[in-house]
Short mmCIF file of C-alpha atoms in Angstrom, two decimals:
data_model
loop_
_atom_site.label_atom_id
_atom_site.label_comp_id
_atom_site.label_asym_id
_atom_site.label_seq_id
_atom_site.Cartn_x
_atom_site.Cartn_y
_atom_site.Cartn_z
CA MET R 32 64.45 100.20 110.56
CA ALA R 33 67.96 98.76 110.44
CA GLN R 34 68.78 95.50 112.20
CA PHE R 35 71.73 97.01 114.07
CA THR R 36 72.44 100.47 115.47
CA VAL R 37 76.08 101.58 115.45
CA TYR R 38 77.41 104.87 116.82
CA HIS R 39 80.62 106.75 116.24
CA SER R 40 81.07 108.39 119.65
CA ASP R 41 83.36 111.29 118.62
CA ILE R 42 83.94 111.93 114.93
CA SER R 43 87.00 113.65 113.48
CA LEU R 44 87.00 116.60 111.12
CA GLY R 45 87.96 115.76 107.57
CA PHE R 46 86.32 112.33 107.44
CA GLY R 47 83.07 113.58 105.94
CA ASP R 48 80.14 111.23 106.40
CA TYR R 49 82.36 108.18 107.04
CA PRO R 50 81.46 106.55 103.70
CA ILE R 51 83.78 103.55 104.11
CA GLU R 52 82.29 102.60 107.46
CA ARG R 53 78.74 103.19 106.23
CA GLU R 54 79.20 100.94 103.19
CA ILE R 55 80.71 98.08 105.18
CA LEU R 56 78.12 98.30 107.98
CA ALA R 57 75.28 98.44 105.47
CA GLY R 58 76.28 94.95 104.38
CA ILE R 59 74.75 93.55 107.59
CA ASP R 60 71.90 96.10 107.73
CA ALA R 61 73.63 98.25 110.35
CA GLU R 62 73.01 102.00 110.46
CA LEU R 63 75.80 104.37 111.53
CA HIS R 64 75.03 107.44 113.65
CA LEU R 65 77.70 110.13 114.08
CA LEU R 66 78.20 112.08 117.30
CA GLN R 67 80.22 115.26 117.60
CA PRO R 68 83.38 115.13 119.76
CA GLY R 69 83.54 116.59 123.25
CA LYS R 70 80.66 114.66 124.82
CA SER R 71 81.20 113.64 128.44
CA ALA R 72 80.87 110.03 129.53
CA GLU R 73 77.65 111.02 131.31
CA GLU R 74 76.16 112.46 128.11
CA LEU R 75 77.19 109.37 126.19
CA THR R 76 75.31 107.09 128.59
CA THR R 77 72.10 108.54 127.16
CA LEU R 78 73.20 109.01 123.56
CA LEU R 79 74.57 105.46 123.19
CA ALA R 80 71.85 103.65 125.14
CA ASP R 81 70.52 101.71 122.13
CA ALA R 82 73.91 100.93 120.57
CA ASP R 83 74.69 97.45 119.31
CA ALA R 84 78.25 98.62 118.58
CA VAL R 85 80.29 101.75 119.27
CA LEU R 86 83.17 103.07 117.20
CA VAL R 87 85.36 105.31 119.34
CA ARG R 88 88.25 107.66 118.67
CA ALA R 89 89.14 109.35 121.97
CA ALA R 90 85.95 109.43 124.03
CA PRO R 91 86.39 107.98 127.55
CA MET R 92 84.65 104.60 127.75
CA ASN R 93 84.60 104.22 131.53
CA ALA R 94 82.95 101.61 133.75
CA HIS R 95 79.75 103.60 134.31
CA LEU R 96 79.28 104.23 130.60
CA LEU R 97 79.97 100.62 129.62
CA ALA R 98 77.49 99.37 132.23
CA SER R 99 74.82 101.61 130.70
CA LEU R 100 74.95 99.94 127.25
CA PRO R 101 72.62 96.93 127.60
CA LYS R 102 72.64 95.98 123.89
CA CYS R 103 76.28 96.71 123.09
CA LYS R 104 78.36 93.77 121.91
CA VAL R 105 81.53 95.54 120.82
CA VAL R 106 83.46 98.79 121.20
CA VAL R 107 86.04 99.35 118.45
CA ARG R 108 88.78 101.92 118.92
CA TYR R 109 90.34 103.70 115.96
CA GLY R 110 94.02 102.96 116.48
CA VAL R 111 96.51 101.03 118.54
CA GLY R 112 96.19 102.30 122.11
CA VAL R 113 93.34 101.36 124.44
CA ASP R 114 94.11 103.64 127.40
CA THR R 115 90.70 105.34 127.04
CA LEU R 116 88.83 102.03 127.41
CA ASP R 117 88.10 100.37 130.76
CA LEU R 118 88.92 96.84 129.64
CA ASP R 119 87.94 95.14 132.91
CA ALA R 120 84.55 96.85 132.95
CA ALA R 121 83.96 95.89 129.33
CA THR R 122 84.70 92.26 130.13
CA GLU R 123 82.42 92.36 133.16
CA ASN R 124 79.60 93.65 130.96
CA GLY R 125 80.22 91.13 128.17
CA ILE R 126 81.48 93.74 125.70
CA ILE R 127 84.35 93.00 123.33
CA CYS R 128 86.96 95.76 123.00
CA ALA R 129 88.54 95.62 119.55
CA HIS R 130 91.38 97.77 118.24
CA VAL R 131 93.83 97.93 115.34
CA PRO R 132 97.37 97.30 116.63
CA ASP R 133 98.74 96.85 113.12
CA PHE R 134 97.61 100.36 112.16
CA CYS R 135 100.22 102.86 110.89
CA MET R 136 103.33 100.87 111.84
CA GLU R 137 105.24 102.12 108.81
CA GLU R 138 103.92 105.68 109.10
CA VAL R 139 104.88 106.12 112.77
CA SER R 140 108.28 104.47 112.37
CA ASN R 141 108.97 106.77 109.41
CA HIS R 142 107.85 109.76 111.48
CA ALA R 143 110.13 108.79 114.36
CA LEU R 144 112.96 108.68 111.83
CA LEU R 145 111.90 112.10 110.52
CA LEU R 146 111.94 113.62 114.02
CA MET R 147 115.32 112.07 114.82
CA LEU R 148 116.94 113.33 111.62
CA ALA R 149 115.33 116.77 111.84
CA ALA R 150 116.32 117.25 115.48
CA VAL R 151 119.86 115.93 115.25
CA ARG R 152 120.62 117.60 111.90
CA LYS R 153 119.02 120.92 113.01
CA LEU R 154 116.66 121.05 110.05
CA VAL R 155 114.26 123.63 111.52
CA PRO R 156 116.86 126.30 112.48
CA MET R 157 118.56 125.97 109.09
CA ASP R 158 115.26 126.24 107.20
CA ARG R 159 114.19 129.24 109.28
CA THR R 160 117.48 131.04 108.73
CA ILE R 161 117.19 130.77 104.95
CA ARG R 162 113.52 131.87 104.97
CA GLU R 163 114.53 134.94 107.01
CA GLY R 164 117.10 135.95 104.37
CA GLY R 165 120.19 134.42 105.92
CA TRP R 166 122.37 131.56 104.84
CA ARG R 167 123.52 129.64 107.92
CA PRO R 168 122.65 129.96 111.60
CA GLU R 169 125.39 131.64 113.62
CA THR R 170 126.66 128.18 114.44
CA LEU R 171 125.69 124.64 113.55
CA ALA R 172 127.62 123.25 116.50
CA PRO R 173 127.08 121.09 118.33
CA MET R 174 125.73 118.72 115.71
CA GLN R 175 125.86 115.00 116.31
CA HIS R 176 126.52 112.38 113.66
CA LEU R 177 124.16 109.38 113.63
CA HIS R 178 126.22 106.58 112.10
CA GLY R 179 127.79 104.57 114.89
CA GLN R 180 125.56 106.20 117.50
CA THR R 181 123.17 104.32 119.78
CA LEU R 182 119.39 104.45 119.47
CA GLY R 183 117.61 103.46 122.68
CA LEU R 184 114.02 102.23 122.37
CA VAL R 185 111.76 102.55 125.42
CA ALA R 186 109.49 99.58 124.63
CA ALA R 187 110.07 97.61 121.46
CA GLY R 188 106.76 96.59 119.93
CA ASN R 189 105.88 96.54 116.24
CA ILE R 190 106.44 100.25 115.57
CA ALA R 191 109.69 100.37 117.50
CA GLN R 192 110.98 97.31 115.66
CA ALA R 193 110.14 98.97 112.34
CA PHE R 194 112.04 102.05 113.50
CA ALA R 195 114.97 99.81 114.47
CA LYS R 196 115.24 98.60 110.87
CA ARG R 197 115.56 102.18 109.70
CA ALA R 198 118.16 103.02 112.33
CA LEU R 199 120.18 99.94 111.45
CA ALA R 200 120.20 101.13 107.83
CA LEU R 201 121.87 104.31 109.14
CA SER R 202 124.58 102.15 110.74
CA MET R 203 123.30 102.85 114.24
CA ARG R 204 123.45 100.47 117.17
CA VAL R 205 119.93 99.73 118.50
CA ILE R 206 119.21 98.85 122.10
CA ALA R 207 115.86 98.50 123.89
CA TYR R 208 114.38 98.29 127.34
CA ASP R 209 111.27 96.10 127.13
CA PRO R 210 110.63 93.45 129.80
CA TYR R 211 107.91 91.89 127.61
CA LEU R 212 109.95 91.37 124.45
CA GLU R 213 111.25 87.86 123.90
CA PRO R 214 115.05 87.74 123.36
CA ALA R 215 114.57 85.78 120.13
CA ALA R 216 112.28 88.48 118.73
CA ALA R 217 114.79 91.16 119.69
CA GLU R 218 117.60 89.25 118.00
CA ARG R 219 115.57 88.88 114.79
CA ALA R 220 115.00 92.64 114.77
CA GLY R 221 118.68 93.43 115.33
CA ILE R 222 117.96 94.86 118.77
CA GLU R 223 120.12 94.40 121.86
CA LEU R 224 117.98 94.07 124.99
CA ILE R 225 119.10 96.13 128.00
CA ALA R 226 118.25 94.97 131.52
CA THR R 227 117.16 98.31 132.98
CA LEU R 228 115.83 101.63 131.78
CA ASP R 229 118.65 103.42 133.60
CA GLU R 230 121.26 101.53 131.57
CA LEU R 231 119.50 102.41 128.34
CA LEU R 232 119.30 106.09 129.22
CA GLN R 233 122.98 106.20 130.08
CA GLN R 234 124.05 104.53 126.83
CA ALA R 235 121.71 106.03 124.22
CA ASP R 236 122.51 108.97 121.99
CA VAL R 237 118.86 109.07 120.93
CA VAL R 238 116.07 107.86 123.24
CA SER R 239 112.81 107.05 121.43
CA VAL R 240 109.66 106.36 123.44
CA HIS R 241 107.25 103.74 122.05
CA ALA R 242 105.47 102.61 125.22
CA PRO R 243 101.68 102.41 125.48
CA LEU R 244 100.17 104.66 128.12
CA THR R 245 99.47 102.71 131.31
CA PRO R 246 99.74 103.59 135.00
CA GLN R 247 103.22 102.05 134.90
CA THR R 248 104.42 104.06 131.89
CA ARG R 249 102.93 107.45 132.79
CA HIS R 250 105.96 109.76 133.20
CA ILE R 251 108.33 106.86 132.59
CA ILE R 252 110.59 109.64 131.30
CA ASP R 253 110.65 111.97 134.30
CA ALA R 254 113.21 114.34 135.79
CA ASP R 255 115.30 111.47 137.14
CA ALA R 256 115.27 109.68 133.79
CA LEU R 257 116.26 112.85 131.92
CA ALA R 258 119.12 113.41 134.38
CA LYS R 259 120.55 110.02 133.38
CA MET R 260 120.65 110.89 129.66
CA LYS R 261 123.81 112.22 128.03
CA PRO R 262 123.92 116.02 127.63
CA THR R 263 124.43 115.35 123.90
CA ALA R 264 121.39 113.05 123.66
CA TYR R 265 118.01 113.63 122.01
CA LEU R 266 114.55 112.48 123.10
CA ILE R 267 111.94 111.37 120.52
CA ASN R 268 108.32 110.69 121.46
CA THR R 269 105.72 109.31 119.03
CA SER R 270 103.80 107.24 121.59
CA ARG R 271 101.63 109.10 124.10
CA GLY R 272 102.32 112.55 125.55
CA PRO R 273 101.96 111.59 129.23
CA THR R 274 104.73 108.99 128.99
CA VAL R 275 107.02 112.02 129.34
CA ASP R 276 106.91 114.51 132.21
CA GLU R 277 106.62 117.58 130.01
CA ALA R 278 107.58 120.11 132.69
CA ALA R 279 110.73 118.15 133.46
CA LEU R 280 111.55 117.87 129.76
CA ILE R 281 111.12 121.62 129.23
CA ALA R 282 113.49 122.33 132.13
CA ALA R 283 116.08 119.89 130.76
CA LEU R 284 115.88 121.48 127.29
CA GLN R 285 116.04 125.05 128.60
CA GLU R 286 119.04 124.27 130.78
CA GLY R 287 120.89 122.31 128.09
CA ARG R 288 120.92 119.10 130.11
CA ILE R 289 119.93 117.22 126.94
CA ALA R 290 120.63 118.38 123.39
CA GLY R 291 117.12 118.41 122.00
CA ALA R 292 113.87 116.61 121.31
CA GLY R 293 111.46 115.61 118.55
CA LEU R 294 107.86 115.45 119.77
CA ASP R 295 104.67 114.38 118.03
CA VAL R 296 102.61 113.97 121.23
CA PHE R 297 102.07 116.12 124.30
CA GLU R 298 100.57 115.93 127.77
CA LYS R 299 97.83 118.34 126.72
CA GLU R 300 96.61 118.41 123.13
CA PRO R 301 96.42 120.65 121.21
CA LEU R 302 99.68 122.01 122.61
CA PRO R 303 98.79 125.18 124.58
CA LEU R 304 99.83 128.45 122.97
CA GLU R 305 101.74 129.41 126.11
CA SER R 306 103.82 126.20 126.14
CA PRO R 307 107.57 126.97 126.30
CA LEU R 308 108.09 124.14 123.82
CA ARG R 309 106.85 126.46 121.08
CA ARG R 310 109.75 128.85 121.73
CA LEU R 311 112.65 126.40 122.02
CA ASP R 312 114.99 126.14 119.04
CA ASN R 313 116.24 122.68 120.08
CA VAL R 314 112.83 121.02 119.66
CA VAL R 315 111.03 119.76 116.54
CA LEU R 316 107.25 119.71 116.98
CA THR R 317 104.54 117.97 114.95
CA PRO R 318 100.79 117.90 115.75
CA HIS R 319 100.14 114.25 116.73
CA SER R 320 100.31 113.39 113.06
CA ALA R 321 102.78 110.49 112.98
CA SER R 322 100.07 107.98 112.13
CA TYR R 323 98.71 109.85 109.15
CA SER R 324 98.78 108.85 105.53
CA ASP R 325 95.82 108.65 103.18
CA HIS R 326 96.40 104.92 102.73
CA ALA R 327 96.71 104.19 106.45
CA PHE R 328 93.52 106.04 107.36
CA ARG R 329 91.48 104.38 104.61
CA LEU R 330 92.68 101.01 105.84
CA LEU R 331 91.91 102.00 109.45
CA SER R 332 88.31 102.84 108.52
CA ARG R 333 87.92 99.43 106.91
CA ARG R 334 89.49 97.61 109.86
CA VAL R 335 87.28 99.38 112.40
CA ALA R 336 84.08 98.73 110.47
CA ASP R 337 85.07 95.13 109.77
CA SER R 338 85.61 94.52 113.49
CA ALA R 339 82.10 95.72 114.30
CA VAL R 340 80.63 93.63 111.48
CA TYR R 341 82.46 90.48 112.60
CA VAL R 342 81.17 90.72 116.16
CA LEU R 343 77.61 91.60 115.18
CA SER R 344 77.75 88.57 112.85
CA GLY R 345 78.82 86.26 115.69
CA GLN R 346 82.56 86.21 114.93
CA TRP R 347 85.67 87.36 116.76
CA PRO R 348 87.35 90.55 115.46
CA ARG R 349 90.95 90.51 114.28
CA PHE R 350 92.27 91.88 117.59
CA VAL R 351 90.70 91.70 121.05
CA ALA R 352 92.11 94.06 123.69
CA ASN R 353 90.26 92.68 126.73
CA LYS R 354 91.53 89.11 126.69
CA GLY R 355 89.29 88.10 129.60
CA ILE R 356 86.28 88.20 127.27
CA LEU R 357 87.65 85.25 125.32
CA LYS R 358 86.57 82.90 128.13
CA LYS R 359 83.10 84.42 128.42
CA LEU R 360 81.89 84.31 124.82
CA ASP R 361 81.69 81.55 122.23
CA LEU R 362 82.08 83.12 118.80
CA LYS R 363 83.25 81.84 115.43
CA PRO R 364 86.89 82.38 114.40
CA CYS R 365 87.79 85.64 112.70
CA PRO R 366 87.54 85.27 108.91
CA ASP R 367 90.39 87.78 108.47
CA PRO R 368 93.20 86.56 110.74
CA PRO R 369 95.75 89.20 111.78
CA ASN R 370 99.25 89.38 110.43
CA LEU R 371 101.76 91.54 112.25
CA GLY R 372 104.69 90.33 110.20
#
């Protein structure tokens, strides 16, 4: 019998038997058990009852579930966001919540650039026209240029700052609304901080959302926000679907109140077949894939498994999401200190 029991609460297709995680966990005599996705929090209270650690993708780790895990020392989320984890409840129950905020920074910033270029340069309509036997769409107008235009970042964390570098290389002006970003950090990244979201929306030719999903950022781009954007402006979202009021966005796109959008995330995923977004020519759609590259996902598997191993070995993980736990536990320093550049 293994010394530690570790569960993956909701596996993804295409990851096989999770060999990277298994190998790393085996180093401390920890056995990994895989659970199929779609389990409710109530079902997980029984299935995870003997867990020493839980690896989680999207399963809801709510207060009731966390309180039902008497042995659990750490929950590790695959990825950056922690909106599916009840951080306060985890702290109350002495459980560390670890995540990987340095995951896929380059991939997502590259994908945001892809969506911006594809939307503004009308890549999809031109490609479709040629595939259907034509040469050019009936008209390419209106088509914006990007050099000299203004990119507005809604939140300016690591991914947004990486995107800013790419936009600056295109000779764009980059502005951001982020009340948490230090002015010195913004200056180093070539970003001009804007005092209010309204000012950013009014100035930007491209608005790119990079905010984490919190009660404060849910529908931060709503009907009022869209009404403040230029009619020639584009909206890009590679953060979380619910940061944008999708119904309001669809109406703005259908009525031509903004020029277009590039979306990798949606309020409901997979995107419903009946969604009007599927039928709009002024939208570029990708299937929540901005984070993906073979390299990034291999590294993510290692980071997640390492975090579980560190905690089960009496050490802090690289990143702790529930900061309140730092005062409650006395662990050794992380042997692999983080580096966000």
